Amino acid sequence: MTPNPTVPSQSSRRRLVAVPALLAALALTAACSNSSGGSGDGGGAAQTLTGDCAKYQPYAGHSGTTVTMFASILSPESDNLEKSWAEFSKCTGIRISYEGSNDFESQLPVRVAGGNAPDFAIIPQPGLLAQMVKSGKVVKPPAQTVANQDKWSPVWKTYGSVDGTFYAAPMSANMKSLVWYSPKAFAAAGYEVPKTWADLMTLSDRIAKAGGPKPWCGGIASGTATGWPATDWLEEVVLGTYGGDVYDQWVGHQVKFSDQKITTAMRTVADWMLNPAWVNGGYGDVKSIATTTFQDAGAPILTGKCAMLQQASFYEAQWPKGTKVAPDGDVFAFHLPAVNPAIANPVEGGGEFLAAFSGRPEVQAVQNYLSSSDWASSRVKTASGWVSANQGVDKSLYTDPIDKLSAEALTDPSATFRFDASDMMPAAIGSGQEWKSLTAWFAEGQSIQKVAGDIDAAWPK
């Protein structure tokens, strides 16, 4: 399950920076002239965009309007998100009022039920999307947004669909199956990147017995979304042990959490991430994983107190400014090996989907732009740590090594690819009881049988 990275807001810029920023804004205004302005409600005379703004002509005619957007994405990731559409907003005159919340998953249903739905929600869980569609408040996308999906593989369109009807365009894709580590620390200790699960476990034991850093660190605290990183650990093991068919049956509850296959996978996770000899480097014992935020979980790698962190590609945004992310840098990542060598290249991925709760013309214009290859390319160029499965994005735009690694894995035709399981499960499970029960597993030491039984009992009838 994947809410997006969240860290405290950055400090305000000094007043001195305002001068070049103002000059840049004036230059952009001059370059993007309007021969006639649209009215505040999106009607009236059409805008004619010229100069650098001409490329946004298909979205023109709604100057002076505002659309609202709600998501789980906070700074610094949200800063890059807003930069990615800044030129679009300046040229078209459509203001996108963005709000991010660490309580997004719990607050969105409340707002929708209370008649206070945003114009847009960026939803990372198909299960939550299905819940919102069933409320009757999600508006089907316009024809151009539907046409834009030709740039995505068909499976991504199914993730944004409910009961065969398409509702939400994919925005980003992320690679979950990564292990972060310090190449410098590995080289100094004589460690090699493991190629198999057995090698990974042997390395973990070797690091633990060396008496230095713990082999693993982790954190699953994330506001009302606390527990989601633990769902990823279980999903990686299920996919890497049994492959796609069992994984799919588990998502649909044909294979229950209490099934022997899943409880066996949970024991594998317990031997790995609930092993007191192996965790929680830099923070404490197994229970500390439940109180350590996922954003802070990898910090001990940089201080030499932890060797490895299993987290997604988007975790790159959490490393402090100045951290060198490279094969010879302060940190890098390798592909988490399959538990079962017979499973071909298991890749767990996640993503975000843009759902609309309004059909106003300016909302549809924004929806069309944010589902386009042009916007995806703009977001890739804005900052590293973001990947799109949009096939219209020129892969040469990816300059960051983690982004390149992720894009290659997510588009590898030989991979056993599956979307995040908890994101696909009903919201009452994937962003509800599973979070709660897996958190109790770490925080209270609840048994595998109780954890699995409680999740099964909560499954919607």
XYZ file of C-alpha atoms in Angstrom:
461
model
C 0.000 0.000 0.000
C 1.393 3.307 -0.949
C 0.610 6.724 0.354
C 3.206 9.143 -0.964
C 6.339 10.394 0.787
C 5.750 13.095 3.355
C 8.259 15.215 5.245
C 8.037 18.557 7.072
C 7.677 21.614 4.831
C 10.792 23.357 3.622
C 11.818 26.710 5.067
C 10.557 29.879 3.424
C 12.835 31.379 0.833
C 14.718 34.578 1.619
C 13.272 37.809 0.291
C 16.279 38.173 -1.962
C 15.061 35.210 -4.046
C 11.782 37.011 -4.730
C 13.406 39.383 -7.235
C 14.536 36.800 -9.831
C 11.354 34.814 -9.207
C 9.270 37.914 -9.988
C 11.294 38.645 -13.107
C 10.816 35.052 -14.275
C 7.083 35.309 -13.743
C 6.927 38.589 -15.705
C 8.936 37.051 -18.537
C 6.609 34.073 -18.724
C 3.579 36.369 -18.744
C 5.042 38.324 -21.661
C 5.898 35.165 -23.557
C 2.446 33.689 -23.102
C 0.092 36.384 -24.272
C -3.693 36.104 -24.410
C -5.347 37.827 -27.341
C -8.666 37.519 -25.523
C -9.412 36.304 -22.029
C -11.863 33.663 -20.982
C -14.506 34.455 -18.392
C -14.235 33.407 -14.774
C -16.635 30.495 -15.165
C -14.837 29.015 -18.145
C -17.255 30.379 -20.702
C -17.058 33.500 -22.828
C -14.550 34.316 -25.521
C -11.877 31.761 -26.253
C -8.278 32.444 -25.333
C -5.622 32.503 -28.021
C -2.284 31.510 -26.567
C 0.937 32.530 -28.305
C 4.685 32.204 -27.863
C 5.811 29.647 -25.312
C 2.191 29.201 -24.229
C 0.876 28.138 -27.629
C 1.334 24.463 -26.750
C -1.399 24.823 -24.121
C -4.000 26.040 -26.621
C -6.065 22.800 -26.375
C -6.686 23.606 -22.698
C -7.444 27.326 -23.105
C -10.680 29.207 -22.532
C -10.976 29.019 -18.749
C -8.776 31.853 -17.485
C -9.593 33.049 -13.992
C -10.964 29.729 -12.780
C -9.748 27.544 -9.906
C -9.853 23.783 -9.452
C -9.135 22.025 -6.164
C -7.014 18.932 -5.706
C -6.599 16.685 -2.641
C -3.963 13.977 -2.148
C -1.592 12.330 0.307
C 1.473 13.927 -1.280
C 3.311 16.397 0.961
C 6.520 18.407 0.682
C 9.027 17.972 -0.873
C 7.218 15.750 -3.391
C 4.223 18.100 -3.573
C 6.555 21.018 -4.338
C 7.739 19.203 -7.449
C 4.179 18.267 -8.368
C 3.085 21.892 -8.296
C 6.141 22.970 -10.299
C 5.224 20.436 -12.986
C 1.997 22.262 -13.848
C 3.108 25.828 -13.043
C 3.598 26.836 -16.684
C 0.266 25.257 -17.645
C -1.494 27.304 -14.948
C 0.306 30.515 -15.885
C -0.531 30.124 -19.553
C -4.133 28.959 -19.273
C -5.084 31.005 -16.238
C -6.453 27.912 -14.494
C -5.288 27.880 -10.879
C -4.812 24.459 -9.312
C -5.329 24.765 -5.566
C -3.509 21.784 -4.105
C -3.935 20.345 -0.606
C -1.964 17.420 0.764
C -2.762 15.500 3.919
C -1.234 12.603 5.802
C -4.835 11.647 6.631
C -5.943 11.584 2.999
C -7.217 7.990 2.972
C -9.512 8.581 5.938
C -10.503 12.141 5.075
C -11.457 11.717 1.403
C -14.492 9.457 2.097
C -15.605 11.842 4.852
C -15.395 14.875 2.578
C -17.175 13.134 -0.271
C -19.968 11.874 1.988
C -20.332 15.350 3.499
C -20.759 17.073 0.140
C -17.323 18.687 0.325
C -15.529 16.672 -2.356
C -12.512 18.234 -4.075
C -12.583 18.680 -7.838
C -9.777 16.092 -8.023
C -8.293 13.429 -5.797
C -5.008 11.683 -6.538
C -5.817 8.157 -5.356
C -3.023 5.596 -4.922
C -5.354 2.690 -4.130
C -7.703 1.152 -6.739
C -9.671 -0.202 -3.763
C -10.304 3.335 -2.497
C -11.162 4.417 -6.044
C -13.809 1.685 -6.180
C -15.226 2.896 -2.863
C -15.470 6.446 -4.194
C -17.088 5.306 -7.453
C -19.713 3.418 -5.467
C -20.567 6.696 -3.715
C -21.837 7.942 -7.068
C -19.729 11.100 -6.860
C -16.876 10.277 -9.245
C -17.385 11.791 -12.703
C -16.356 9.841 -15.802
C -13.427 11.444 -17.645
C -13.807 13.413 -20.897
C -13.095 11.861 -24.281
C -9.574 13.300 -24.566
C -8.548 11.818 -21.210
C -9.848 8.446 -22.374
C -7.920 8.793 -25.644
C -4.726 9.630 -23.740
C -4.758 6.150 -22.218
C -3.447 4.763 -25.519
C -0.006 5.779 -24.212
C -0.290 3.328 -21.295
C -0.255 -0.455 -21.368
C -3.831 -1.801 -21.101
C -3.313 -3.171 -17.590
C -2.868 0.330 -16.193
C -6.247 1.365 -17.561
C -7.831 -1.572 -15.717
C -6.352 -0.321 -12.442
C -8.183 2.983 -13.010
C -11.433 1.216 -13.859
C -14.258 -0.079 -11.692
C -16.498 -2.914 -12.922
C -15.120 -2.438 -16.418
C -15.772 1.318 -16.600
C -12.819 3.690 -16.815
C -12.808 6.509 -14.249
C -9.289 7.569 -13.294
C -6.206 8.150 -15.444
C -2.864 6.894 -14.113
C -0.359 9.583 -13.214
C 2.745 7.940 -11.816
C 4.237 4.497 -11.415
C 6.655 3.386 -8.756
C 8.922 0.425 -8.263
C 8.358 -1.212 -4.874
C 10.844 -4.082 -5.099
C 13.988 -2.212 -4.079
C 16.487 -2.467 -1.222
C 18.342 0.732 -0.295
C 21.928 0.451 0.955
C 25.210 2.353 1.120
C 27.643 1.337 -1.653
C 30.465 2.981 0.301
C 29.666 0.980 3.452
C 29.289 -2.257 1.471
C 32.656 -1.719 -0.225
C 34.391 -0.914 3.054
C 33.023 -4.089 4.675
C 33.625 -6.295 1.643
C 29.946 -7.008 1.057
C 28.520 -7.738 -2.389
C 25.001 -6.978 -3.563
C 23.055 -10.256 -3.183
C 21.515 -11.814 -6.280
C 19.255 -14.374 -4.561
C 17.038 -14.420 -1.482
C 19.322 -16.995 0.127
C 22.291 -14.694 -0.455
C 20.335 -11.785 1.055
C 19.542 -13.753 4.196
C 23.144 -14.964 4.484
C 24.382 -11.380 4.144
C 21.912 -10.203 6.793
C 23.178 -12.836 9.219
C 26.787 -11.957 8.442
C 26.169 -8.259 9.120
C 24.354 -9.038 12.376
C 27.175 -11.247 13.642
C 29.817 -8.678 12.752
C 28.653 -6.607 15.700
C 28.410 -3.299 13.844
C 25.247 -1.896 12.301
C 22.036 -3.891 12.302
C 21.382 -5.369 8.857
C 17.908 -3.813 8.556
C 16.008 -0.705 9.535
C 12.356 0.039 8.971
C 9.456 2.273 9.867
C 5.724 1.869 9.279
C 4.335 4.974 11.023
C 2.463 7.216 8.588
C -0.350 9.065 10.356
C -3.715 7.415 9.733
C -1.984 5.298 7.083
C 0.334 3.680 9.639
C 1.121 0.108 8.675
C 1.306 0.424 4.917
C 5.055 -0.371 4.554
C 4.440 -3.683 6.331
C 1.864 -4.601 3.687
C 4.576 -4.098 1.072
C 6.943 -6.473 2.865
C 4.275 -9.185 2.919
C 3.335 -8.568 -0.718
C 6.944 -8.833 -1.860
C 7.270 -12.208 -0.151
C 3.936 -13.566 -1.447
C 4.734 -12.542 -5.039
C 8.338 -13.709 -4.799
C 7.368 -17.076 -3.302
C 4.267 -18.118 -5.233
C 4.097 -15.924 -8.338
C 1.260 -14.023 -9.924
C -1.610 -16.534 -9.821
C -1.602 -17.041 -6.046
C -1.026 -13.305 -5.599
C -4.128 -12.534 -7.695
C -6.205 -15.053 -5.755
C -5.042 -13.481 -2.515
C -6.091 -10.029 -3.742
C -9.555 -11.419 -4.492
C -9.692 -13.361 -1.168
C -10.013 -16.714 -2.933
C -6.803 -17.367 -0.999
C -7.386 -16.037 2.508
C -4.835 -14.510 4.855
C -5.236 -17.595 7.062
C -4.377 -19.880 4.123
C -1.183 -21.841 4.703
C 0.501 -20.128 1.751
C -0.003 -16.669 3.247
C 0.853 -17.627 6.823
C 4.030 -19.244 5.493
C 4.839 -15.957 3.755
C 4.176 -14.140 7.028
C 6.663 -16.412 8.776
C 9.230 -15.476 6.131
C 8.556 -11.806 6.859
C 8.857 -12.501 10.590
C 12.259 -14.164 10.123
C 13.330 -11.091 8.166
C 11.762 -7.900 9.573
C 10.637 -9.104 13.021
C 14.005 -10.691 13.772
C 15.369 -8.965 16.911
C 18.942 -9.705 15.838
C 18.407 -7.949 12.517
C 16.252 -4.873 13.312
C 15.784 -1.945 13.927
C 19.138 -0.341 13.183
C 19.454 3.149 14.648
C 16.096 3.111 16.404
C 15.695 0.162 18.762
C 13.922 -3.175 18.826
C 11.222 -4.734 16.661
C 8.492 -2.653 18.317
C 10.242 0.566 17.318
C 9.383 -0.179 13.693
C 5.749 0.638 14.514
C 6.645 4.088 15.861
C 9.364 5.056 13.375
C 7.986 7.042 10.449
C 8.630 5.550 7.061
C 10.244 8.840 6.027
C 12.872 8.534 8.782
C 13.386 4.778 8.453
C 16.417 4.920 6.157
C 18.327 7.710 7.903
C 20.547 5.289 9.919
C 22.039 4.023 6.654
C 23.802 7.382 6.330
C 25.094 7.256 9.907
C 26.389 3.691 9.707
C 23.825 2.238 12.110
C 21.849 0.265 9.546
C 22.832 -1.579 6.376
C 19.604 -1.940 4.375
C 16.040 -0.644 3.990
C 13.341 -2.189 1.843
C 11.387 0.694 0.339
C 10.044 1.897 -2.976
C 11.704 4.053 -5.616
C 9.896 7.139 -4.343
C 11.899 6.927 -1.122
C 14.662 8.731 -2.978
C 12.906 12.014 -2.159
C 13.509 11.370 1.551
C 17.307 11.420 1.448
C 18.758 14.719 2.718
C 19.810 17.321 0.197
C 23.346 16.638 -0.960
C 23.095 12.855 -0.595
C 24.741 11.203 -3.590
C 22.414 8.536 -4.994
C 24.516 6.399 -7.321
C 26.177 2.969 -7.609
C 29.272 4.518 -6.023
C 27.436 7.036 -3.865
C 26.185 7.494 -0.328
C 23.097 5.413 -1.085
C 21.759 3.329 -3.945
C 19.317 0.451 -4.381
C 19.224 -3.072 -5.745
C 16.337 -5.254 -6.889
C 14.889 -7.355 -4.061
C 15.486 -10.985 -5.111
C 12.691 -13.546 -5.408
C 12.219 -15.780 -2.370
C 11.649 -18.651 -4.783
C 14.231 -18.739 -7.608
C 11.586 -20.290 -9.879
C 9.627 -17.000 -9.956
C 10.888 -14.919 -12.871
C 11.909 -11.417 -11.836
C 9.048 -10.458 -9.463
C 8.254 -6.743 -9.577
C 5.717 -5.115 -7.305
C 4.609 -1.684 -8.392
C 2.282 1.043 -7.327
C 0.828 4.155 -8.839
C -1.543 7.071 -8.529
C -4.795 7.757 -10.327
C -6.541 11.072 -10.927
C -10.266 10.934 -10.167
C -12.613 13.876 -10.758
C -15.640 14.802 -8.690
C -16.756 17.576 -11.049
C -17.398 17.865 -14.763
C -16.869 21.640 -15.066
C -15.020 22.636 -18.267
C -11.921 23.853 -16.424
C -11.785 20.596 -14.457
C -11.897 18.610 -17.682
C -9.147 20.787 -19.188
C -6.862 20.015 -16.245
C -7.834 16.335 -16.407
C -6.898 16.207 -20.086
C -3.524 17.830 -19.449
C -2.560 15.718 -16.434
C -3.322 12.519 -18.362
C -1.112 13.550 -21.288
C 2.430 12.595 -22.227
C 3.285 16.297 -22.160
C 2.489 16.593 -18.459
C 4.223 13.297 -17.617
C 7.337 14.558 -19.425
C 7.139 17.858 -17.533
C 6.947 16.001 -14.214
C 9.933 13.793 -15.098
C 11.978 16.882 -15.974
C 10.952 18.759 -12.820
C 12.803 16.524 -10.372
C 14.106 13.005 -9.953
C 12.382 10.334 -7.890
C 9.333 10.105 -10.123
C 8.617 7.576 -12.876
C 5.799 7.248 -15.381
C 4.686 4.158 -17.250
C 3.379 6.499 -19.962
C 4.953 5.228 -23.160
C 4.937 8.720 -24.647
C 7.664 9.831 -22.248
C 11.119 9.898 -23.823
C 13.239 7.616 -21.617
C 16.255 9.857 -22.218
C 14.541 12.354 -19.892
C 15.375 10.095 -16.971
C 18.727 11.315 -15.729
C 18.537 9.777 -12.255
C 19.935 6.223 -11.886
C 17.095 5.065 -9.595
C 14.497 6.377 -12.019
C 16.239 4.546 -14.847
C 16.438 1.331 -12.822
C 12.744 1.620 -11.935
C 11.600 2.428 -15.462
C 13.492 -0.587 -16.806
C 11.938 -2.924 -14.227
C 8.421 -1.562 -14.694
C 8.592 -1.994 -18.477
C 10.437 -5.348 -18.511
C 8.227 -7.763 -20.510
C 9.801 -10.777 -18.777
C 8.985 -9.551 -15.267
C 6.306 -11.058 -13.032
C 4.660 -7.676 -12.454
C 1.790 -7.071 -10.071
C 0.243 -3.929 -8.621
C 0.389 -3.397 -4.862
C -2.018 -6.007 -3.405
C -3.392 -3.977 -0.522
C -4.128 -1.121 -2.917
C -6.239 -3.542 -4.961
C -8.096 -5.016 -2.001
C -11.321 -3.461 -0.674
C -10.521 -0.232 1.160
C -11.839 -1.703 4.416
C -8.953 -4.185 4.201
C -6.142 -2.652 2.144
C -6.280 0.769 3.821
C -8.053 -0.415 6.959
C -7.849 -3.683 8.848
C -4.631 -4.881 7.227
C -2.828 -1.694 8.272
C -4.242 -2.051 11.786
C -3.421 -5.736 12.175
C 0.078 -5.612 10.713
C 0.871 -2.651 12.945
C -0.243 -4.715 15.952
C 1.979 -7.531 14.702
C 5.014 -5.278 15.077
C 3.919 -3.143 18.025
C 2.331 -5.808 20.221
C 3.817 -9.051 18.979
C 0.437 -10.493 18.030
C 0.568 -13.992 16.594
C 0.434 -14.686 12.881
C -2.775 -16.653 13.405
C -4.517 -13.729 15.129
C -3.295 -11.169 12.602
C -4.446 -13.301 9.656
C -7.759 -14.196 11.315
C -8.616 -10.596 12.158
C -8.015 -9.477 8.557
C -10.104 -12.324 7.136
C -12.944 -11.539 9.574
C -13.024 -7.909 8.421
C -13.303 -8.764 4.716
C -16.523 -7.260 3.303
C -19.235 -9.867 2.741
